[in-house]
Short mmCIF file of C-alpha atoms in Angstrom, two decimals:
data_model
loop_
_atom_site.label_atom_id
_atom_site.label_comp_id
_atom_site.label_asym_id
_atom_site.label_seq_id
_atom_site.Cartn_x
_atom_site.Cartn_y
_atom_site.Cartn_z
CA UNK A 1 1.32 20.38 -9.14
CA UNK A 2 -2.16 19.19 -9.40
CA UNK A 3 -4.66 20.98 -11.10
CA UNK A 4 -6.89 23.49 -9.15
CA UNK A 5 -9.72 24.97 -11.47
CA UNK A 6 -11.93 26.21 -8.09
CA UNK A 7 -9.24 28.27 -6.90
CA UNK A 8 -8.78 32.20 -7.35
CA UNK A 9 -6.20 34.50 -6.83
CA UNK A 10 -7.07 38.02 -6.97
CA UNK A 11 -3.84 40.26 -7.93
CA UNK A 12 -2.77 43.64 -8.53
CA UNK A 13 -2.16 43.86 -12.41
CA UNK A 14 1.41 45.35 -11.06
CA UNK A 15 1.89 42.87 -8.96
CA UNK A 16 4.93 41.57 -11.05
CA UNK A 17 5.95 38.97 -8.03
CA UNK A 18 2.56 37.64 -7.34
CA UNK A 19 1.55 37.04 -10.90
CA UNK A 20 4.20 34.96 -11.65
CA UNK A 21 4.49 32.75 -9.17
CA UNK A 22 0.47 32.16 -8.87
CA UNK A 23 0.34 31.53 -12.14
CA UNK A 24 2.38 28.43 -11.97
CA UNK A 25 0.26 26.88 -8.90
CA UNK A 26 -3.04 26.21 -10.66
CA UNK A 27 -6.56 27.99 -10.77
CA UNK A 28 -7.29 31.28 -11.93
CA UNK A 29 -5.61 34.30 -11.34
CA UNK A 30 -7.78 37.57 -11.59
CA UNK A 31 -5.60 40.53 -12.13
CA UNK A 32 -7.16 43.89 -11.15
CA UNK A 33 -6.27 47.40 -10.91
CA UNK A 34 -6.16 47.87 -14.60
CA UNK A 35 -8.50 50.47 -14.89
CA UNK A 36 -7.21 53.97 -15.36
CA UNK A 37 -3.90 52.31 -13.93
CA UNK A 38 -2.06 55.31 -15.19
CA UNK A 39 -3.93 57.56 -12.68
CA UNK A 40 -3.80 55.80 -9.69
CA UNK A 41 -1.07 56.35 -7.13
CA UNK A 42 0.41 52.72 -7.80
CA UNK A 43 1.49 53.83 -10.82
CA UNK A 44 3.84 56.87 -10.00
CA UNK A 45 5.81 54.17 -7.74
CA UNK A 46 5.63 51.20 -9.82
CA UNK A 47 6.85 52.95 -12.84
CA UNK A 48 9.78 54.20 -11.47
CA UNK A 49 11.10 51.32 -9.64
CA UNK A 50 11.33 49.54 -13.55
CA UNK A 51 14.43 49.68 -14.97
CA UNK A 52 16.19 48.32 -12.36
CA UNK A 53 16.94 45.13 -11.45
CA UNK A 54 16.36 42.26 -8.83
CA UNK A 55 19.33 43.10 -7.00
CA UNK A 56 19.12 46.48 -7.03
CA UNK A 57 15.82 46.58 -5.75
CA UNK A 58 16.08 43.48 -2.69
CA UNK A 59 19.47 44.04 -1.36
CA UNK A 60 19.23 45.89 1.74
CA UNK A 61 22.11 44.68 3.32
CA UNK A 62 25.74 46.19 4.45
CA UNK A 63 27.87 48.11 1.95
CA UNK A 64 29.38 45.35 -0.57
CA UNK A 65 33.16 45.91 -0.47
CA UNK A 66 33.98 47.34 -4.51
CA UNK A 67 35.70 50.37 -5.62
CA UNK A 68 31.93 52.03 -6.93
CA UNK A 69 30.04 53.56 -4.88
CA UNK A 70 26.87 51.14 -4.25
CA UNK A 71 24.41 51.73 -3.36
CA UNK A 72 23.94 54.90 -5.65
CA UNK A 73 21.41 57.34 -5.40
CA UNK A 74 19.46 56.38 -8.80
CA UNK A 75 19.13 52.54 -6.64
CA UNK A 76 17.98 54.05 -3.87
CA UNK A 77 15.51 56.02 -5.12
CA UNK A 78 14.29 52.54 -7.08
CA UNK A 79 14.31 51.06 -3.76
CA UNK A 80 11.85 53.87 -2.34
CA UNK A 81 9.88 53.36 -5.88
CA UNK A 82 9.47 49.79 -5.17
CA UNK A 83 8.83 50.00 -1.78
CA UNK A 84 5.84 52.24 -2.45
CA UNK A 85 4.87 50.36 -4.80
CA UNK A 86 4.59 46.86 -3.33
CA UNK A 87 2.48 48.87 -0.42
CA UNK A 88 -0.14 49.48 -3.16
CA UNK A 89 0.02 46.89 -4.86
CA UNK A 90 -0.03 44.10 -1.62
CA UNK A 91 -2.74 46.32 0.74
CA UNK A 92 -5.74 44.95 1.71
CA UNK A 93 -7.55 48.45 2.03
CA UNK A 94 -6.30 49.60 -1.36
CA UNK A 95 -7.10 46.33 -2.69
CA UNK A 96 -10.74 46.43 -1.00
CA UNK A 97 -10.89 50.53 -2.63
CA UNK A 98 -10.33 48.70 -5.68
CA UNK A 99 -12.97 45.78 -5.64
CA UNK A 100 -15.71 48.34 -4.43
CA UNK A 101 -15.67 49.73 -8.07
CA UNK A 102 -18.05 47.76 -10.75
CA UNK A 103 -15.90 48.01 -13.38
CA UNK A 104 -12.66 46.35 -11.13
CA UNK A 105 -14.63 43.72 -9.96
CA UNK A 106 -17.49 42.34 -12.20
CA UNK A 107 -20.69 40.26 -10.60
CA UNK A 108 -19.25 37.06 -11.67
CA UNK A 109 -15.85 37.43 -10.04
CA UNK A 110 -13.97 38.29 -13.30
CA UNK A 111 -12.04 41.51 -12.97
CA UNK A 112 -10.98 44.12 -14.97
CA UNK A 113 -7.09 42.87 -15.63
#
């Protein structure tokens, strides 16, 4: 990849896919939502879908064929946790709620993640 040093990428501090793979394309990325984090409604969802993992939390599909019951009820309800949690942490409104604040977004651009 070829540098990019004009380009920004504004993320949700949460944002656990987003930051990771921006952060390999070049440019800046400008986490936000870090402020009071623990009292926003991002982080009842997001903090319950950790703990589980990849699979657990993409596979939507039919009913693999084992002798377990799968999905269980603790990966479903991390499923619902994620869910709600990628809606905060990937909508536009919330993420415009967000940048209205001073102290999220800063004059220069810089933000508070």
């Amino acid at each position: 990849w070829s540098s990019h040093d004009s380009l920004y990428v504004y993320a949700h501090a949460a944002d656990f896919i987003a930051t990771a793979v921006d952060r390999s394309m070049g440019g800046s990325v400008c986490l936000l939502g870090a402020k009071n984090f623990s009292k926003s409604p991002a982080f009842q969802y997001c903090a319950r879908a950790i703990g589980h993992s990849g699979p657990e939390l993409f596979y939507r599909g039919p009913q693999p064929t084992t002798s377990e019951e799968v999905p269980t009820a603790k990966m479903l309800a991390g499923q619902a946790a994620f869910d709600a949690c990628h809606y905060y942490t990937h909508s536009i409104w919330y993420v415009a709620m967000l940048m209205e604040n001073e102290d999220v977004l800063m004059l220069d651009g810089t933000t508070d993640g």
